[in-house]
Short mmCIF file of C-alpha atoms in Angstrom, two decimals:
data_model
loop_
_atom_site.label_atom_id
_atom_site.label_comp_id
_atom_site.label_asym_id
_atom_site.label_seq_id
_atom_site.Cartn_x
_atom_site.Cartn_y
_atom_site.Cartn_z
CA MET X 1 -26.75 14.29 -13.33
CA LYS X 2 -23.44 12.52 -13.37
CA PRO X 3 -23.49 8.83 -14.38
CA LYS X 4 -21.45 7.73 -11.40
CA LYS X 5 -24.04 9.23 -9.08
CA LEU X 6 -27.10 8.39 -11.13
CA LEU X 7 -26.26 4.71 -11.15
CA SER X 8 -24.45 4.45 -7.85
CA PHE X 9 -26.45 1.32 -7.03
CA LEU X 10 -24.91 -0.47 -9.96
CA LEU X 11 -21.38 0.18 -8.78
CA SER X 12 -21.68 -1.20 -5.28
CA ALA X 13 -19.15 -3.95 -4.62
CA SER X 14 -20.40 -7.46 -3.97
CA ILE X 15 -19.61 -9.13 -0.65
CA ALA X 16 -17.63 -12.34 -0.47
CA PHE X 17 -18.18 -13.11 3.18
CA GLY X 18 -15.43 -15.67 3.35
CA MET X 19 -12.96 -12.83 2.85
CA ILE X 20 -14.27 -10.66 5.69
CA PRO X 21 -13.33 -11.48 9.28
CA GLY X 22 -16.59 -10.26 10.74
CA CYS X 23 -19.90 -11.23 12.21
CA ALA X 24 -21.32 -13.57 9.58
CA ASN X 25 -20.15 -15.98 6.94
CA SER X 26 -21.77 -17.38 3.80
CA ASP X 27 -20.36 -18.74 0.57
CA GLU X 28 -23.70 -19.19 -1.19
CA ILE X 29 -25.88 -16.56 -2.79
CA ASN X 30 -29.25 -16.36 -1.04
CA ALA X 31 -28.08 -18.74 1.70
CA PRO X 32 -29.48 -17.66 5.08
CA VAL X 33 -26.83 -16.37 7.43
CA ALA X 34 -27.75 -16.68 11.07
CA PRO X 35 -26.17 -14.39 13.65
CA THR X 36 -22.87 -15.91 14.74
CA GLU X 37 -20.31 -15.30 17.44
CA SER X 38 -17.91 -12.70 16.18
CA ALA X 39 -14.55 -14.09 15.16
CA ILE X 40 -13.12 -10.70 16.10
CA THR X 41 -13.02 -11.70 19.76
CA SER X 42 -9.92 -13.76 19.03
CA PHE X 43 -7.95 -10.71 17.95
CA GLU X 44 -5.58 -9.02 20.35
CA GLY X 45 -6.69 -5.76 21.92
CA THR X 46 -10.41 -6.17 21.37
CA THR X 47 -13.24 -5.07 23.64
CA ASN X 48 -16.73 -6.37 24.30
CA ASP X 49 -18.11 -3.98 21.71
CA LYS X 50 -18.16 -5.97 18.46
CA LEU X 51 -17.97 -2.93 16.21
CA ALA X 52 -15.13 -1.43 18.21
CA GLU X 53 -13.40 -4.80 18.00
CA TYR X 54 -13.66 -4.84 14.23
CA TYR X 55 -12.40 -1.30 13.84
CA SER X 56 -9.56 -2.10 16.23
CA TYR X 57 -8.73 -5.13 14.12
CA LEU X 58 -8.66 -3.06 10.92
CA ASP X 59 -6.44 -0.53 12.65
CA SER X 60 -3.96 -3.26 13.56
CA LEU X 61 -3.59 -4.63 10.03
CA PRO X 62 -0.56 -3.72 7.90
CA ASP X 63 -1.14 -0.63 5.81
CA GLU X 64 -2.46 -1.06 2.28
CA ASN X 65 -1.51 1.19 -0.61
CA ILE X 66 -4.68 3.25 -0.30
CA GLU X 67 -4.38 4.93 -3.68
CA GLU X 68 -3.91 1.64 -5.53
CA VAL X 69 -6.77 -0.08 -3.70
CA LEU X 70 -9.15 2.79 -4.39
CA GLU X 71 -8.20 2.85 -8.05
CA THR X 72 -8.53 -0.92 -8.63
CA PRO X 73 -10.65 -2.37 -5.78
CA GLU X 74 -11.65 -5.36 -7.91
CA GLU X 75 -8.07 -6.62 -7.60
CA TYR X 76 -8.26 -6.77 -3.79
CA THR X 77 -10.21 -8.76 -1.23
CA ASN X 78 -13.07 -7.18 0.66
CA LEU X 79 -10.91 -7.13 3.78
CA GLU X 80 -8.17 -5.23 1.94
CA VAL X 81 -10.72 -2.75 0.60
CA SER X 82 -12.18 -2.35 4.08
CA LYS X 83 -8.74 -1.67 5.48
CA ALA X 84 -7.91 0.84 2.76
CA THR X 85 -11.18 2.74 3.13
CA PHE X 86 -10.93 2.66 6.93
CA ASP X 87 -7.44 4.20 6.72
CA ASN X 88 -8.61 6.61 4.03
CA LEU X 89 -11.14 8.04 6.47
CA LYS X 90 -8.44 8.47 9.09
CA ASN X 91 -6.08 10.12 6.62
CA LYS X 92 -8.81 12.58 5.67
CA SER X 93 -9.49 13.30 9.37
CA VAL X 94 -12.96 11.78 9.22
CA ASP X 95 -14.01 9.98 12.40
CA ILE X 96 -15.64 6.69 11.47
CA ASN X 97 -17.55 6.73 14.77
CA ASP X 98 -19.10 10.11 14.02
CA SER X 99 -22.89 9.77 13.90
CA LYS X 100 -23.13 11.22 10.37
CA VAL X 101 -20.49 8.84 9.04
CA GLN X 102 -22.21 5.89 10.69
CA GLU X 103 -25.52 7.00 9.13
CA GLU X 104 -23.88 7.18 5.70
CA LEU X 105 -22.43 3.68 6.10
CA LYS X 106 -25.98 2.51 6.85
CA ASN X 107 -27.17 4.26 3.71
CA VAL X 108 -24.54 2.43 1.67
CA VAL X 109 -25.87 -0.95 2.83
CA VAL X 110 -29.53 -0.02 2.38
CA TYR X 111 -29.39 1.79 -0.96
CA ALA X 112 -27.06 -0.80 -2.49
CA ALA X 113 -29.35 -3.73 -1.65
CA TYR X 114 -31.49 -3.38 -4.78
CA PRO X 115 -31.13 -1.43 -8.03
CA MET X 116 -32.09 2.21 -7.71
CA GLY X 117 -30.96 5.49 -9.18
CA LEU X 118 -30.03 8.58 -7.19
CA SER X 119 -30.13 12.22 -8.19
CA ASP X 120 -27.09 14.36 -7.42
CA GLU X 121 -28.95 15.77 -4.44
CA GLU X 122 -29.89 12.34 -3.11
CA TYR X 123 -26.35 11.11 -3.59
CA GLU X 124 -24.96 14.05 -1.62
CA GLN X 125 -27.51 13.60 1.15
CA THR X 126 -26.88 9.88 1.55
CA VAL X 127 -23.07 9.61 1.23
CA GLY X 128 -21.75 13.16 0.97
CA THR X 129 -19.16 12.82 3.73
CA LEU X 130 -17.86 9.50 2.42
CA GLN X 131 -17.71 10.86 -1.12
CA SER X 132 -15.71 13.86 0.10
CA THR X 133 -12.85 11.47 0.94
CA LEU X 134 -12.69 10.21 -2.65
CA SER X 135 -11.87 11.67 -6.04
CA GLU X 136 -14.61 12.96 -8.33
CA MET X 137 -14.56 9.78 -10.44
CA GLN X 138 -14.63 7.37 -7.49
CA ASN X 139 -17.89 6.10 -6.04
CA ALA X 140 -18.62 5.92 -2.32
CA TYR X 141 -21.24 3.20 -2.75
CA TYR X 142 -18.73 1.02 -4.56
CA LEU X 143 -15.65 1.58 -2.41
CA TYR X 144 -17.20 1.76 1.05
CA TYR X 145 -19.57 -1.20 0.67
CA PRO X 146 -17.31 -3.87 2.28
CA LEU X 147 -16.62 -1.62 5.28
CA ALA X 148 -20.29 -0.65 5.54
CA ALA X 149 -21.44 -4.27 5.29
CA VAL X 150 -19.34 -5.47 8.22
CA THR X 151 -20.28 -2.36 10.19
CA HIS X 152 -23.89 -3.39 9.73
CA LEU X 153 -23.25 -7.05 10.58
CA CYS X 154 -21.54 -6.05 13.81
CA THR X 155 -24.50 -3.96 14.92
CA CYS X 156 -27.48 -6.00 13.70
CA ALA X 157 -28.79 -9.14 15.40
CA GLU X 158 -31.13 -10.12 12.55
CA GLU X 159 -30.56 -13.09 10.26
CA HIS X 160 -28.78 -12.08 7.07
CA SER X 161 -28.57 -13.47 3.55
CA LEU X 162 -27.32 -12.42 0.14
CA ASN X 163 -29.95 -11.40 -2.40
CA GLU X 164 -29.88 -11.96 -6.15
CA PHE X 165 -27.50 -9.02 -6.53
CA ASP X 166 -25.05 -10.51 -4.00
CA LYS X 167 -25.96 -7.78 -1.56
CA LEU X 168 -26.58 -8.12 2.17
CA VAL X 169 -30.24 -8.17 3.24
CA CYS X 170 -32.09 -8.67 6.51
CA PRO X 171 -35.44 -7.50 7.94
CA THR X 172 -33.84 -4.25 9.12
CA ILE X 173 -32.43 -3.45 5.68
CA LEU X 174 -35.66 -4.40 3.92
CA GLU X 175 -37.68 -2.22 6.29
CA ALA X 176 -35.35 0.70 5.69
CA LEU X 177 -35.79 0.25 1.94
CA LYS X 178 -39.50 0.96 2.34
CA GLU X 179 -38.61 4.46 3.50
CA VAL X 180 -36.66 5.40 0.36
CA THR X 181 -38.07 6.32 -3.01
CA PRO X 182 -35.72 4.87 -5.60
CA MET X 183 -35.51 5.92 -9.20
CA PRO X 184 -36.74 2.98 -11.31
CA ILE X 185 -33.97 1.23 -13.18
CA GLU X 186 -35.52 2.12 -16.53
CA GLU X 187 -35.54 5.81 -15.64
CA ALA X 188 -31.91 5.59 -14.55
CA LEU X 189 -30.89 3.86 -17.78
CA ASP X 190 -32.89 6.40 -19.78
CA GLU X 191 -30.73 9.14 -18.32
CA MET X 192 -27.43 7.36 -18.76
CA PHE X 193 -28.08 6.16 -22.33
CA LYS X 194 -30.25 9.02 -23.58
CA ASP X 195 -27.86 9.60 -26.50
CA ASP X 196 -27.09 5.95 -27.26
CA PRO X 197 -28.63 4.92 -30.64
CA ALA X 198 -28.91 1.25 -29.65
CA TYR X 199 -30.71 2.06 -26.41
CA LEU X 200 -33.02 4.53 -28.15
CA ARG X 201 -33.87 1.80 -30.65
CA ILE X 202 -34.90 -0.43 -27.78
CA LYS X 203 -37.04 2.31 -26.28
CA GLU X 204 -38.78 2.82 -29.61
CA ASP X 205 -39.47 -0.91 -29.86
CA MET X 206 -40.82 -0.96 -26.31
CA ASN X 207 -43.38 1.65 -27.31
CA LYS X 208 -44.50 -0.60 -30.17
CA THR X 209 -44.55 -3.93 -28.35
CA GLY X 210 -45.42 -2.92 -24.80
CA ALA X 211 -42.64 -5.21 -23.53
CA SER X 212 -40.83 -4.22 -20.32
CA ILE X 213 -37.21 -3.13 -20.11
CA ASP X 214 -36.40 -6.39 -18.30
CA VAL X 215 -37.07 -8.38 -21.49
CA TYR X 216 -34.47 -6.41 -23.41
CA LEU X 217 -31.98 -6.44 -20.54
CA ASP X 218 -32.21 -10.24 -20.45
CA GLU X 219 -31.54 -10.45 -24.19
CA LEU X 220 -28.63 -8.01 -23.94
CA GLU X 221 -27.13 -10.18 -21.21
CA ASN X 222 -27.60 -13.25 -23.43
CA LEU X 223 -25.74 -11.42 -26.17
CA TYR X 224 -22.90 -10.46 -23.86
CA VAL X 225 -22.48 -13.96 -22.43
CA LEU X 226 -22.60 -15.75 -25.79
CA SER X 227 -20.20 -13.26 -27.31
CA LEU X 228 -17.43 -14.25 -24.91
CA ALA X 229 -16.64 -17.12 -27.29
CA PRO X 230 -17.39 -17.51 -31.04
CA THR X 231 -20.89 -18.94 -31.26
CA ASP X 232 -22.93 -20.22 -34.20
CA ILE X 233 -26.66 -20.65 -33.62
CA TYR X 234 -28.41 -22.62 -36.37
CA ASP X 235 -31.80 -23.13 -34.77
CA MET X 236 -34.09 -20.16 -35.45
CA ASN X 237 -36.30 -21.01 -32.47
CA ILE X 238 -33.31 -20.86 -30.13
CA TRP X 239 -32.14 -17.62 -31.72
CA LEU X 240 -35.53 -15.99 -31.22
CA GLU X 241 -35.79 -17.33 -27.68
CA LEU X 242 -32.47 -15.68 -26.87
CA PHE X 243 -32.78 -12.48 -28.90
CA GLY X 244 -36.35 -12.28 -30.27
CA HIS X 245 -37.12 -8.71 -29.23
CA LEU X 246 -33.70 -7.34 -30.20
CA ASP X 247 -33.78 -9.21 -33.50
CA ALA X 248 -37.14 -7.63 -34.34
CA THR X 249 -35.53 -4.19 -34.27
CA LEU X 250 -33.06 -5.07 -37.04
CA ASN X 251 -33.41 -4.94 -40.82
CA GLU X 252 -32.08 -7.78 -42.96
CA GLN X 253 -28.68 -6.17 -43.47
CA GLU X 254 -28.00 -5.38 -39.82
CA SER X 255 -25.96 -7.47 -37.42
CA LEU X 256 -27.28 -8.10 -33.92
CA TYR X 257 -23.73 -8.20 -32.63
CA GLU X 258 -22.59 -4.97 -34.27
CA THR X 259 -25.76 -3.12 -33.30
CA TYR X 260 -26.01 -4.11 -29.65
CA ILE X 261 -22.74 -5.53 -28.31
CA ASP X 262 -21.39 -2.19 -27.05
CA LEU X 263 -24.60 -1.47 -25.17
CA ALA X 264 -24.78 -5.05 -23.88
CA THR X 265 -21.22 -4.80 -22.53
CA LYS X 266 -21.78 -1.42 -20.87
CA ILE X 267 -24.95 -2.56 -19.13
CA HIS X 268 -23.38 -5.87 -18.05
CA ASN X 269 -20.42 -4.03 -16.53
CA LEU X 270 -22.79 -1.72 -14.67
CA LEU X 271 -24.99 -4.50 -13.33
CA TYR X 272 -22.11 -6.84 -12.50
CA PRO X 273 -19.12 -4.66 -11.54
CA ASN X 274 -17.25 -7.62 -10.06
CA ASP X 275 -17.52 -9.38 -13.43
CA SER X 276 -16.82 -6.44 -15.72
CA MET X 277 -14.51 -6.88 -18.67
CA GLU X 278 -13.77 -5.74 -22.19
CA LEU X 279 -14.67 -8.05 -25.03
CA PRO X 280 -11.83 -9.55 -27.06
CA GLU X 281 -11.29 -7.99 -30.45
CA ASN X 282 -12.53 -9.61 -33.67
CA LEU X 283 -15.25 -11.59 -31.89
CA VAL X 284 -18.51 -12.15 -33.76
CA LEU X 285 -21.82 -13.80 -32.86
CA LEU X 286 -23.30 -15.47 -35.92
CA ARG X 287 -26.70 -16.79 -36.90
CA ASN X 288 -26.60 -19.08 -39.91
#
């Protein structure tokens, strides 16, 4: 399995609804979004079909540099990414209104809603046509999410909100999720980090303690966040509250930072692609 396909759910772009001229608007995570009148009706050349109106609007926008947007989507707004991916389909002679393409855009919204892993076969079945318009190292779930989200909003009359992963959810999406059989996040991470010594150390400790993977993921995230600035922690109780399970895997001569910071950064960047970054050099987390 290829990592980009195995963890496609982790690479899906987050929606910032304020950036998308579409059928709903919300600036708050988990804030309910009631169906609203489409702002697209104010654009020139629209029809009574909301989805057709949105696609017409995208078609009327100035061209983006498709290659640049696809390479660095995090540097562009969701509208700009939608425009670039919309034009990318046209350039590759893929009809966005084709029933298979519309089904794949639905899959993007559904499968990206909550963490799940996909086999190569599942990836091909769910977004094969969309992926065919991208390079091998680009991810259809990541790049086509803004376009797929507004496509869904323009065709769904349910109330919508953003879940804890900043992904669009509604009764229709949640019902569709019941029909899929996702790979548990632990199984997906097992495949991606099967040769990573730090991750294997965690797995060994899990077998001893019976603790869930979520406990260790929380502590790795604590490590990542606190490592963004030099931090001294003098209170042992606080240290153990933040890193108790990870700390228990170390011997007296080992550094929590040196042992786990690479893994913590990789997993953070996977779980939060819109907040991914490299750690500054010469940064150390200390316990005195």
